[in-house]
């Protein structure tokens, strides 16, 4: 009896010292549930150690909408109201389906590895490792390249958006200077060990985007339509497909799905969490983007950030501040998988010291900081990233990987996860996956890539790289300053 008690205490002590989730798809979960029960009233555990279904839901919903909430009205001005609404619903459902596929492949990989007695203690499973285990090294390389590049630019976008947003409150500093400041602030995310430790941040982040979205909708309706408002979209193919790929990017935020699953105590319960998160996100994105487009119409074509058109008051300033905090959180979400990859490359991933790991992660932040200074316009970057990276990372690769993993009858028969109850046929799943691959490759990557890169190049030609203050209003002259004398005209 005494030995059993000491053994239990040793297990609990070991688990409490781990910063990564050690949840097992199989029997190991029972130990973790004991740990959670025993630390239920521990404040640190309550705020820091998240691994429930609700934690995963908050992480998915919070991570899905950040700065893109501010660019959706811009997309509506390119697409028109009807296309904007329909494409949000369409890509939201497509994104939920591919997130489901990723969760199925994760469980399949985890189940196979556990049968081989593989120990994931102090190791976070990532998407490229799932592809490696199920399909081989070539798929590992493809998954690693697309995922890391997507997350890199996703982090860059967050920094650009921070500088763009704070400028609407304080324009005494230019946006480039604000980018320097927020780059230093966001670098502190190196101290957050894993997604297991984002419990309170995910909860707060979703509350912040909820406030911002409903502020945008109500402020636009209260403001009313601007004088002689026009809604001409869609009127150019380049603009139409640029807007469409921005929406594809909006619902393609699950490049961190595997890491969020791995942080769960029971990862097999993830299957429909992303769909539930997407349904909630619809209540934020649809009313806000439709209301702002209704109020300002074509003016949004020259204002990729909706804050630039909404009236300046305390409510708007509160929304800006909340979005700034949320973008810090989203920066951490996008960077954390990159931290894991870098740690594995340099052999620091199993280090328990938070300070040592933080120091090792710093080289990841520096290139992100530098790229944010080079490309200071995040609206066009959203579309380019959506077309060239999200298309493959989030939609095409998971669909192809699922089809190839279960191409053999024996793999289907021994599958850890059978087809969902609403689609109990493997053939039907293959049809849906094939449709996603073809649609996203032709429409998202093909037309979307052409349109977004055309728009992106135009932005560079117009504003230049290393722009000091992109889309800034002219500085207001100081009061009581005498106007300079008129210059003589030389003929």
CSV table of C-alpha atoms in Angstrom, one decimal:
chain,number,residue,atom,x,y,z
A,1,UNK,CA,0.0,0.0,0.0
A,2,UNK,CA,2.8,2.4,0.9
A,3,UNK,CA,4.7,1.5,-2.2
A,4,UNK,CA,1.6,2.1,-4.4
A,5,UNK,CA,1.1,5.5,-2.8
A,6,UNK,CA,4.8,6.5,-3.3
A,7,UNK,CA,4.6,5.3,-6.9
A,8,UNK,CA,1.5,7.5,-7.5
A,9,UNK,CA,3.2,10.5,-6.0
A,10,UNK,CA,6.2,10.0,-8.2
A,11,UNK,CA,4.0,9.9,-11.3
A,12,UNK,CA,2.2,13.1,-10.3
A,13,UNK,CA,5.5,14.8,-9.4
A,14,UNK,CA,7.0,13.8,-12.8
A,15,UNK,CA,4.0,15.0,-14.7
A,16,UNK,CA,3.8,18.4,-12.9
A,17,UNK,CA,7.4,19.1,-13.9
A,18,UNK,CA,6.7,18.7,-17.6
A,19,UNK,CA,5.9,21.7,-19.7
A,20,UNK,CA,4.7,19.8,-22.7
A,21,UNK,CA,1.6,17.7,-22.9
A,22,UNK,CA,2.2,14.0,-22.5
A,23,UNK,CA,-1.4,13.1,-23.4
A,24,UNK,CA,-1.7,9.7,-24.9
A,25,UNK,CA,-4.3,8.5,-27.3
A,26,UNK,CA,-4.3,5.3,-25.4
A,27,UNK,CA,-3.9,4.4,-21.7
A,28,UNK,CA,-1.5,7.2,-20.7
A,29,UNK,CA,-4.4,9.7,-20.5
A,30,UNK,CA,-5.7,8.1,-17.3
A,31,UNK,CA,-2.6,9.2,-15.4
A,32,UNK,CA,-2.9,12.8,-16.7
A,33,UNK,CA,-6.5,13.0,-15.7
A,34,UNK,CA,-5.4,12.0,-12.2
A,35,UNK,CA,-2.9,14.8,-12.3
A,36,UNK,CA,-5.5,17.3,-13.4
A,37,UNK,CA,-7.9,16.3,-10.7
A,38,UNK,CA,-5.3,16.6,-8.0
A,39,UNK,CA,-4.2,20.1,-9.2
A,40,UNK,CA,-7.8,21.3,-9.9
A,41,UNK,CA,-7.5,24.0,-7.2
A,42,UNK,CA,-4.0,25.0,-8.0
A,43,UNK,CA,-4.1,28.6,-9.4
A,44,UNK,CA,-1.0,28.1,-11.5
A,45,UNK,CA,-2.5,24.9,-13.1
A,46,UNK,CA,-5.8,26.7,-13.7
A,47,UNK,CA,-4.2,29.6,-15.6
A,48,UNK,CA,-1.2,27.8,-17.1
A,49,UNK,CA,-1.9,24.1,-17.8
A,50,UNK,CA,-4.7,23.8,-20.4
A,51,UNK,CA,-5.6,20.6,-22.2
A,52,UNK,CA,-9.3,20.3,-22.2
A,53,UNK,CA,-11.8,20.4,-25.1
A,54,UNK,CA,-12.7,23.9,-24.2
A,55,UNK,CA,-9.0,25.0,-24.2
A,56,UNK,CA,-8.6,23.6,-27.7
A,57,UNK,CA,-11.8,25.4,-28.8
A,58,UNK,CA,-10.7,28.7,-27.5
A,59,UNK,CA,-7.2,28.2,-29.1
A,60,UNK,CA,-8.8,27.4,-32.5
A,61,UNK,CA,-11.4,30.2,-32.4
A,62,UNK,CA,-8.9,32.8,-31.0
A,63,UNK,CA,-6.2,31.8,-33.5
A,64,UNK,CA,-8.5,31.9,-36.5
A,65,UNK,CA,-9.3,35.6,-36.5
A,66,UNK,CA,-6.8,38.3,-35.6
A,67,UNK,CA,-5.7,41.1,-37.9
A,68,UNK,CA,-7.6,39.5,-40.8
A,69,UNK,CA,-10.8,40.7,-39.1
A,70,UNK,CA,-9.7,44.2,-40.1
A,71,UNK,CA,-9.0,43.3,-43.7
A,72,UNK,CA,-12.3,41.4,-44.5
A,73,UNK,CA,-14.2,44.6,-45.3
A,74,UNK,CA,-11.4,45.4,-47.8
A,75,UNK,CA,-12.0,42.0,-49.3
A,76,UNK,CA,-15.7,42.7,-49.5
A,77,UNK,CA,-15.0,45.8,-51.5
A,78,UNK,CA,-13.1,43.6,-54.0
A,79,UNK,CA,-15.6,40.8,-54.1
A,80,UNK,CA,-19.0,42.5,-53.5
A,81,UNK,CA,-21.4,41.6,-50.7
A,82,UNK,CA,-22.9,38.4,-52.1
A,83,UNK,CA,-19.5,36.8,-53.0
A,84,UNK,CA,-18.0,37.9,-49.8
A,85,UNK,CA,-20.6,36.2,-47.6
A,86,UNK,CA,-20.8,33.0,-49.8
A,87,UNK,CA,-17.0,32.6,-49.9
A,88,UNK,CA,-16.7,33.0,-46.2
A,89,UNK,CA,-19.1,30.2,-45.6
A,90,UNK,CA,-17.6,28.0,-48.3
A,91,UNK,CA,-14.0,28.3,-47.2
A,92,UNK,CA,-15.0,28.1,-43.5
A,93,UNK,CA,-16.5,24.7,-44.2
A,94,UNK,CA,-13.6,23.6,-46.4
A,95,UNK,CA,-11.2,24.6,-43.7
A,96,UNK,CA,-13.1,22.7,-41.0
A,97,UNK,CA,-13.1,19.6,-43.2
A,98,UNK,CA,-9.3,19.7,-43.7
A,99,UNK,CA,-8.7,20.4,-40.0
A,100,UNK,CA,-10.8,17.2,-39.4
A,101,UNK,CA,-8.5,15.3,-41.8
A,102,UNK,CA,-5.4,16.6,-40.0
A,103,UNK,CA,-6.8,15.4,-36.6
A,104,UNK,CA,-7.5,12.0,-38.1
A,105,UNK,CA,-4.0,11.6,-39.5
A,106,UNK,CA,-2.5,12.8,-36.1
A,107,UNK,CA,-4.5,10.1,-34.2
A,108,UNK,CA,-3.5,7.5,-36.8
A,109,UNK,CA,0.2,8.4,-36.5
A,110,UNK,CA,0.0,8.5,-32.7
A,111,UNK,CA,-1.7,5.2,-32.5
A,112,UNK,CA,0.9,3.5,-34.7
A,113,UNK,CA,3.8,5.0,-32.8
A,114,UNK,CA,2.4,4.0,-29.4
A,115,UNK,CA,2.1,0.4,-30.7
A,116,UNK,CA,5.8,0.6,-31.2
A,117,UNK,CA,6.2,1.9,-27.6
A,118,UNK,CA,7.5,5.3,-28.8
A,119,UNK,CA,7.7,7.7,-25.9
A,120,UNK,CA,6.7,11.4,-26.6
A,121,UNK,CA,7.8,12.7,-23.2
A,122,UNK,CA,9.1,16.2,-23.6
A,123,UNK,CA,8.4,16.0,-27.4
A,124,UNK,CA,5.7,17.9,-29.2
A,125,UNK,CA,4.5,16.1,-32.3
A,126,UNK,CA,4.2,18.4,-35.4
A,127,UNK,CA,2.5,18.1,-38.8
A,128,UNK,CA,5.7,17.3,-40.7
A,129,UNK,CA,6.4,14.4,-38.3
A,130,UNK,CA,2.9,13.0,-38.9
A,131,UNK,CA,3.6,13.2,-42.7
A,132,UNK,CA,7.0,11.5,-42.2
A,133,UNK,CA,5.5,8.7,-40.1
A,134,UNK,CA,2.6,8.0,-42.5
A,135,UNK,CA,4.0,8.8,-45.9
A,136,UNK,CA,7.8,9.1,-45.8
A,137,UNK,CA,10.6,11.6,-45.9
A,138,UNK,CA,9.6,13.4,-49.1
A,139,UNK,CA,6.2,14.3,-47.6
A,140,UNK,CA,8.0,15.4,-44.4
A,141,UNK,CA,10.2,17.8,-46.5
A,142,UNK,CA,7.1,19.2,-48.3
A,143,UNK,CA,5.1,19.6,-45.1
A,144,UNK,CA,8.0,21.2,-43.3
A,145,UNK,CA,8.7,23.7,-46.1
A,146,UNK,CA,5.2,24.9,-46.6
A,147,UNK,CA,4.2,25.0,-42.9
A,148,UNK,CA,7.3,26.9,-41.7
A,149,UNK,CA,7.1,29.4,-44.6
A,150,UNK,CA,3.4,30.0,-43.9
A,151,UNK,CA,4.0,30.4,-40.1
A,152,UNK,CA,6.9,32.7,-40.8
A,153,UNK,CA,4.9,35.1,-42.9
A,154,UNK,CA,1.9,34.7,-40.6
A,155,UNK,CA,4.2,36.1,-37.8
A,156,UNK,CA,5.4,38.9,-40.1
A,157,UNK,CA,1.8,39.9,-40.7
A,158,UNK,CA,1.1,40.2,-37.0
A,159,UNK,CA,4.0,42.6,-36.5
A,160,UNK,CA,2.9,44.7,-39.5
A,161,UNK,CA,-0.7,44.8,-38.2
A,162,UNK,CA,0.5,45.9,-34.7
A,163,UNK,CA,2.3,48.9,-36.1
A,164,UNK,CA,-0.7,49.7,-38.4
A,165,UNK,CA,-3.2,49.6,-35.6
A,166,UNK,CA,-1.3,51.5,-32.9
A,167,UNK,CA,-0.7,54.3,-35.4
A,168,UNK,CA,-4.5,55.1,-35.3
A,169,UNK,CA,-4.1,55.9,-31.6
A,170,UNK,CA,-0.7,57.6,-31.6
A,171,UNK,CA,0.7,58.9,-34.9
A,172,UNK,CA,3.6,60.8,-33.3
A,173,UNK,CA,5.8,57.8,-34.3
A,174,UNK,CA,5.8,56.4,-37.8
A,175,UNK,CA,4.7,52.8,-38.4
A,176,UNK,CA,8.3,51.6,-39.0
A,177,UNK,CA,9.3,52.8,-35.5
A,178,UNK,CA,6.2,51.1,-34.0
A,179,UNK,CA,7.3,47.9,-35.8
A,180,UNK,CA,10.7,48.1,-34.0
A,181,UNK,CA,8.9,48.5,-30.7
A,182,UNK,CA,6.4,45.7,-31.2
A,183,UNK,CA,9.0,43.4,-32.5
A,184,UNK,CA,10.8,43.6,-29.2
A,185,UNK,CA,7.5,43.1,-27.3
A,186,UNK,CA,6.5,40.0,-29.3
A,187,UNK,CA,10.0,38.5,-28.8
A,188,UNK,CA,8.9,37.8,-25.2
A,189,UNK,CA,6.8,34.9,-26.6
A,190,UNK,CA,10.0,32.8,-26.5
A,191,UNK,CA,9.2,32.3,-22.7
A,192,UNK,CA,5.9,30.4,-23.4
A,193,UNK,CA,6.8,26.7,-23.5
A,194,UNK,CA,4.0,25.3,-25.6
A,195,UNK,CA,0.3,25.4,-26.5
A,196,UNK,CA,-0.3,23.7,-23.2
A,197,UNK,CA,0.4,27.0,-21.6
A,198,UNK,CA,-1.9,29.3,-23.7
A,199,UNK,CA,-5.1,28.6,-21.6
A,200,UNK,CA,-5.7,32.1,-20.3
A,201,UNK,CA,-4.3,33.8,-23.4
A,202,UNK,CA,-6.7,32.0,-25.7
A,203,UNK,CA,-9.6,32.8,-23.5
A,204,UNK,CA,-8.7,36.5,-23.4
A,205,UNK,CA,-7.8,36.6,-27.1
A,206,UNK,CA,-11.3,35.4,-28.2
A,207,UNK,CA,-12.9,38.0,-25.9
A,208,UNK,CA,-10.8,40.7,-27.6
A,209,UNK,CA,-11.7,39.7,-31.1
A,210,UNK,CA,-15.4,39.4,-30.1
A,211,UNK,CA,-15.4,43.0,-28.8
A,212,UNK,CA,-13.6,44.3,-31.9
A,213,UNK,CA,-15.9,42.5,-34.4
A,214,UNK,CA,-19.1,43.8,-32.8
A,215,UNK,CA,-17.6,47.2,-32.3
A,216,UNK,CA,-16.9,47.4,-36.1
A,217,UNK,CA,-20.4,46.2,-36.9
A,218,UNK,CA,-22.2,48.6,-34.5
A,219,UNK,CA,-19.9,51.6,-35.3
A,220,UNK,CA,-20.5,51.2,-39.0
A,221,UNK,CA,-24.3,51.0,-38.6
A,222,UNK,CA,-24.3,54.0,-36.3
A,223,UNK,CA,-22.1,56.0,-38.6
A,224,UNK,CA,-24.3,55.2,-41.6
A,225,UNK,CA,-23.4,55.2,-45.2
A,226,UNK,CA,-20.9,57.9,-46.4
A,227,UNK,CA,-22.2,60.5,-48.8
A,228,UNK,CA,-22.5,59.1,-52.4
A,229,UNK,CA,-21.4,55.7,-51.3
A,230,UNK,CA,-20.9,53.2,-54.1
A,231,UNK,CA,-20.6,49.4,-54.1
A,232,UNK,CA,-19.2,48.6,-57.5
A,233,UNK,CA,-17.4,45.3,-56.6
A,234,UNK,CA,-16.7,43.0,-58.2
A,235,UNK,CA,-15.5,44.8,-61.3
A,236,UNK,CA,-11.9,43.5,-61.8
A,237,UNK,CA,-10.7,39.9,-61.9
A,238,UNK,CA,-7.5,40.8,-60.2
A,239,UNK,CA,-9.3,42.4,-57.3
A,240,UNK,CA,-11.9,39.6,-57.1
A,241,UNK,CA,-9.4,36.8,-56.8
A,242,UNK,CA,-7.2,38.8,-54.4
A,243,UNK,CA,-10.2,39.2,-52.1
A,244,UNK,CA,-11.1,35.5,-52.5
A,245,UNK,CA,-7.6,34.4,-51.5
A,246,UNK,CA,-7.7,36.7,-48.4
A,247,UNK,CA,-10.9,34.8,-47.3
A,248,UNK,CA,-9.2,31.5,-48.1
A,249,UNK,CA,-6.4,32.7,-45.8
A,250,UNK,CA,-8.9,33.7,-43.1
A,251,UNK,CA,-10.2,30.1,-42.6
A,252,UNK,CA,-6.8,28.5,-43.1
A,253,UNK,CA,-5.4,29.2,-39.7
A,254,UNK,CA,-5.0,25.6,-38.7
A,255,UNK,CA,-1.3,25.2,-39.5
A,256,UNK,CA,-1.0,24.8,-35.8
A,257,UNK,CA,-3.7,22.1,-35.5
A,258,UNK,CA,-1.4,19.3,-34.6
A,259,UNK,CA,0.4,21.3,-31.9
A,260,UNK,CA,-3.0,22.2,-30.4
A,261,UNK,CA,-4.1,18.6,-30.5
A,262,UNK,CA,-0.9,17.4,-28.8
A,263,UNK,CA,-1.6,19.9,-26.0
A,264,UNK,CA,-4.9,18.1,-25.2
A,265,UNK,CA,-5.4,15.5,-22.6
A,266,UNK,CA,-7.6,13.6,-25.0
A,267,UNK,CA,-6.6,14.6,-28.5
A,268,UNK,CA,-9.0,12.1,-30.1
A,269,UNK,CA,-11.8,14.5,-29.1
A,270,UNK,CA,-10.5,17.2,-31.4
A,271,UNK,CA,-12.4,16.0,-34.4
A,272,UNK,CA,-15.2,18.5,-34.5
A,273,UNK,CA,-13.7,21.3,-32.4
A,274,UNK,CA,-12.5,23.3,-35.4
A,275,UNK,CA,-16.0,23.2,-37.0
A,276,UNK,CA,-17.5,24.5,-33.8
A,277,UNK,CA,-14.8,27.3,-33.6
A,278,UNK,CA,-15.5,28.2,-37.2
A,279,UNK,CA,-19.3,28.5,-36.6
A,280,UNK,CA,-18.6,31.0,-33.8
A,281,UNK,CA,-16.1,32.9,-36.0
A,282,UNK,CA,-18.9,33.3,-38.6
A,283,UNK,CA,-20.8,35.4,-35.9
A,284,UNK,CA,-17.8,37.7,-35.8
A,285,UNK,CA,-16.6,38.0,-39.4
A,286,UNK,CA,-19.9,38.1,-41.3
A,287,UNK,CA,-21.7,41.0,-39.5
A,288,UNK,CA,-18.6,43.1,-39.1
A,289,UNK,CA,-17.3,42.9,-42.7
A,290,UNK,CA,-20.8,43.3,-44.2
A,291,UNK,CA,-21.6,46.3,-42.0
A,292,UNK,CA,-18.4,48.2,-42.7
A,293,UNK,CA,-18.6,47.5,-46.5
A,294,UNK,CA,-22.3,48.7,-46.4
A,295,UNK,CA,-21.2,51.9,-44.7
A,296,UNK,CA,-18.1,52.8,-46.7
A,297,UNK,CA,-18.3,50.9,-50.0
A,298,UNK,CA,-15.6,51.5,-52.5
A,299,UNK,CA,-13.6,53.7,-50.1
A,300,UNK,CA,-12.3,50.4,-48.6
A,301,UNK,CA,-10.4,49.7,-51.8
A,302,UNK,CA,-7.8,52.2,-50.6
A,303,UNK,CA,-8.0,51.3,-46.9
A,304,UNK,CA,-7.0,47.7,-46.2
A,305,UNK,CA,-7.4,48.3,-42.4
A,306,UNK,CA,-11.0,49.0,-41.4
A,307,UNK,CA,-9.8,51.1,-38.4
A,308,UNK,CA,-8.6,53.9,-40.8
A,309,UNK,CA,-12.3,54.7,-41.8
A,310,UNK,CA,-14.1,54.2,-38.5
A,311,UNK,CA,-14.7,57.3,-36.4
A,312,UNK,CA,-12.1,58.0,-33.8
A,313,UNK,CA,-13.5,57.7,-30.3
A,314,UNK,CA,-13.0,55.8,-27.0
A,315,UNK,CA,-14.7,52.7,-28.3
A,316,UNK,CA,-12.4,52.5,-31.4
A,317,UNK,CA,-9.3,53.1,-29.3
A,318,UNK,CA,-10.4,50.3,-27.0
A,319,UNK,CA,-10.8,48.0,-30.0
A,320,UNK,CA,-7.3,49.0,-31.3
A,321,UNK,CA,-5.7,48.2,-27.9
A,322,UNK,CA,-7.5,44.9,-27.6
A,323,UNK,CA,-6.5,43.9,-31.1
A,324,UNK,CA,-2.9,44.8,-30.3
A,325,UNK,CA,-2.9,42.5,-27.3
A,326,UNK,CA,-4.5,39.8,-29.3
A,327,UNK,CA,-2.0,40.1,-32.1
A,328,UNK,CA,0.7,39.6,-29.5
A,329,UNK,CA,-1.1,36.3,-28.6
A,330,UNK,CA,-1.5,35.3,-32.3
A,331,UNK,CA,2.2,36.1,-32.9
A,332,UNK,CA,3.0,33.5,-30.2
A,333,UNK,CA,0.6,31.0,-31.8
A,334,UNK,CA,2.3,31.4,-35.2
A,335,UNK,CA,5.8,31.4,-33.8
A,336,UNK,CA,5.6,28.6,-31.3
A,337,UNK,CA,5.7,25.8,-33.9
A,338,UNK,CA,8.7,27.5,-35.5
A,339,UNK,CA,10.3,27.5,-32.1
A,340,UNK,CA,9.7,23.8,-31.8
A,341,UNK,CA,11.3,23.1,-35.2
A,342,UNK,CA,14.3,25.2,-34.4
A,343,UNK,CA,14.7,23.5,-31.0
A,344,UNK,CA,14.7,20.1,-32.7
A,345,UNK,CA,17.3,21.3,-35.3
A,346,UNK,CA,19.7,22.5,-32.6
A,347,UNK,CA,19.0,19.7,-30.1
A,348,UNK,CA,17.3,21.8,-27.4
A,349,UNK,CA,13.7,20.5,-27.7
A,350,UNK,CA,13.9,18.3,-24.6
A,351,UNK,CA,15.6,21.0,-22.4
A,352,UNK,CA,13.4,21.6,-19.3
A,353,UNK,CA,14.9,25.0,-18.5
A,354,UNK,CA,12.6,27.7,-19.8
A,355,UNK,CA,15.4,30.4,-19.9
A,356,UNK,CA,17.7,28.2,-21.9
A,357,UNK,CA,14.9,27.4,-24.4
A,358,UNK,CA,14.0,31.1,-24.6
A,359,UNK,CA,17.6,32.0,-25.4
A,360,UNK,CA,17.7,29.3,-28.1
A,361,UNK,CA,14.5,30.6,-29.7
A,362,UNK,CA,15.6,34.2,-30.2
A,363,UNK,CA,17.2,33.6,-33.6
A,364,UNK,CA,13.7,32.7,-34.9
A,365,UNK,CA,12.3,36.2,-34.1
A,366,UNK,CA,15.0,38.3,-35.8
A,367,UNK,CA,14.2,37.4,-39.4
A,368,UNK,CA,10.5,37.9,-38.7
A,369,UNK,CA,11.2,41.3,-37.3
A,370,UNK,CA,13.3,42.2,-40.4
A,371,UNK,CA,10.7,41.0,-42.9
A,372,UNK,CA,8.0,43.1,-41.2
A,373,UNK,CA,10.2,46.2,-41.8
A,374,UNK,CA,10.7,45.3,-45.5
A,375,UNK,CA,7.0,44.7,-46.3
A,376,UNK,CA,4.9,47.1,-44.3
A,377,UNK,CA,1.6,46.4,-46.0
A,378,UNK,CA,-0.3,43.4,-44.6
A,379,UNK,CA,-3.5,43.5,-46.7
A,380,UNK,CA,-1.8,42.3,-49.9
A,381,UNK,CA,0.5,40.0,-48.0
A,382,UNK,CA,-2.6,38.2,-46.6
A,383,UNK,CA,-3.7,37.4,-50.2
A,384,UNK,CA,-0.3,36.3,-51.4
A,385,UNK,CA,0.3,34.1,-48.4
A,386,UNK,CA,-3.2,32.6,-48.8
A,387,UNK,CA,-2.7,31.8,-52.5
A,388,UNK,CA,0.8,30.5,-52.5
A,389,UNK,CA,1.2,28.9,-49.0
A,390,UNK,CA,-2.2,28.3,-47.3
A,391,UNK,CA,-3.6,26.7,-50.5
A,392,UNK,CA,-1.1,23.8,-50.0
A,393,UNK,CA,-0.4,23.8,-46.3
A,394,UNK,CA,-4.0,23.8,-45.1
A,395,UNK,CA,-6.1,22.5,-48.0
A,396,UNK,CA,-4.2,20.5,-50.6
A,397,UNK,CA,-1.6,18.6,-48.6
A,398,UNK,CA,-4.0,17.3,-45.8
A,399,UNK,CA,-6.4,16.1,-48.5
A,400,UNK,CA,-3.8,14.3,-50.5
A,401,UNK,CA,-2.2,12.9,-47.4
A,402,UNK,CA,-5.5,11.4,-46.2
A,403,UNK,CA,-6.1,9.9,-49.6
A,404,UNK,CA,-2.7,8.3,-49.8
A,405,UNK,CA,-2.6,7.1,-46.2
A,406,UNK,CA,-5.9,5.1,-46.6
A,407,UNK,CA,-5.4,4.1,-50.3
A,408,UNK,CA,-5.0,0.4,-49.3
A,409,UNK,CA,-7.9,-1.7,-48.1
A,410,UNK,CA,-5.8,-2.9,-45.1
A,411,UNK,CA,-5.1,0.7,-44.0
A,412,UNK,CA,-8.8,1.4,-44.1
A,413,UNK,CA,-9.7,-1.7,-42.3
A,414,UNK,CA,-7.2,-1.0,-39.5
A,415,UNK,CA,-7.8,2.8,-39.4
A,416,UNK,CA,-7.7,4.3,-35.9
A,417,UNK,CA,-10.5,6.7,-37.0
A,418,UNK,CA,-13.3,5.5,-39.2
A,419,UNK,CA,-15.2,7.9,-41.6
A,420,UNK,CA,-17.5,10.4,-39.8
A,421,UNK,CA,-21.1,9.4,-39.0
A,422,UNK,CA,-22.5,11.9,-41.5
A,423,UNK,CA,-20.3,10.5,-44.3
A,424,UNK,CA,-19.7,6.8,-43.5
A,425,UNK,CA,-18.3,5.9,-46.9
A,426,UNK,CA,-14.5,6.0,-47.8
A,427,UNK,CA,-15.4,6.6,-51.4
A,428,UNK,CA,-17.4,9.7,-50.5
A,429,UNK,CA,-14.4,11.0,-48.5
A,430,UNK,CA,-12.2,10.4,-51.5
A,431,UNK,CA,-14.5,12.4,-53.7
A,432,UNK,CA,-14.6,15.4,-51.3
A,433,UNK,CA,-10.8,15.3,-50.9
A,434,UNK,CA,-10.3,15.2,-54.6
A,435,UNK,CA,-12.7,18.1,-55.1
A,436,UNK,CA,-10.8,20.2,-52.5
A,437,UNK,CA,-7.4,19.5,-54.2
A,438,UNK,CA,-8.7,20.4,-57.7
A,439,UNK,CA,-10.7,23.5,-56.6
A,440,UNK,CA,-8.0,25.0,-54.3
A,441,UNK,CA,-5.2,24.3,-56.8
A,442,UNK,CA,-7.1,25.9,-59.8
A,443,UNK,CA,-9.0,28.7,-58.0
A,444,UNK,CA,-6.9,29.3,-54.9
A,445,UNK,CA,-3.4,28.7,-56.1
A,446,UNK,CA,-3.9,29.4,-59.8
A,447,UNK,CA,-6.2,32.4,-60.2
A,448,UNK,CA,-5.6,33.5,-56.6
A,449,UNK,CA,-1.8,33.4,-57.0
A,450,UNK,CA,-1.9,35.4,-60.2
A,451,UNK,CA,-4.2,38.0,-58.7
A,452,UNK,CA,-2.5,38.4,-55.4
A,453,UNK,CA,1.0,38.5,-56.8
A,454,UNK,CA,-0.1,41.1,-59.4
A,455,UNK,CA,-1.6,43.2,-56.5
A,456,UNK,CA,1.4,42.6,-54.3
A,457,UNK,CA,3.8,43.8,-57.0
A,458,UNK,CA,1.7,46.9,-57.6
A,459,UNK,CA,1.9,47.7,-53.9
A,460,UNK,CA,5.7,47.4,-53.9
A,461,UNK,CA,5.9,49.7,-57.0
A,462,UNK,CA,3.7,52.2,-55.5
A,463,UNK,CA,5.0,52.4,-51.9
A,464,UNK,CA,8.4,50.8,-52.1
A,465,UNK,CA,10.2,48.4,-49.7
A,466,UNK,CA,11.2,49.6,-46.3
A,467,UNK,CA,8.4,52.2,-46.4
A,468,UNK,CA,8.5,54.5,-43.4
A,469,UNK,CA,4.8,54.9,-43.0
A,470,UNK,CA,2.6,53.0,-45.4
A,471,UNK,CA,-0.9,54.5,-46.0
A,472,UNK,CA,-0.3,57.2,-43.4
A,473,UNK,CA,-2.2,60.5,-43.5
A,474,UNK,CA,0.0,63.6,-44.1
A,475,UNK,CA,1.3,65.0,-40.8
A,476,UNK,CA,-0.6,67.8,-39.2
A,477,UNK,CA,1.5,71.0,-39.0
A,478,UNK,CA,2.1,72.3,-35.5
A,479,UNK,CA,-0.3,75.0,-34.3
A,480,UNK,CA,0.7,78.7,-34.7
A,481,UNK,CA,3.3,77.8,-37.4
A,482,UNK,CA,3.5,80.4,-40.0
A,483,UNK,CA,2.8,79.2,-43.5
A,484,UNK,CA,5.9,79.4,-45.8
A,485,UNK,CA,5.9,82.1,-48.4
A,486,UNK,CA,4.8,81.0,-51.9
A,487,UNK,CA,7.6,79.8,-54.1
A,488,UNK,CA,8.2,81.7,-57.3
A,489,UNK,CA,7.3,80.0,-60.5
A,490,UNK,CA,10.2,79.5,-62.9
A,491,UNK,CA,9.4,79.4,-66.6
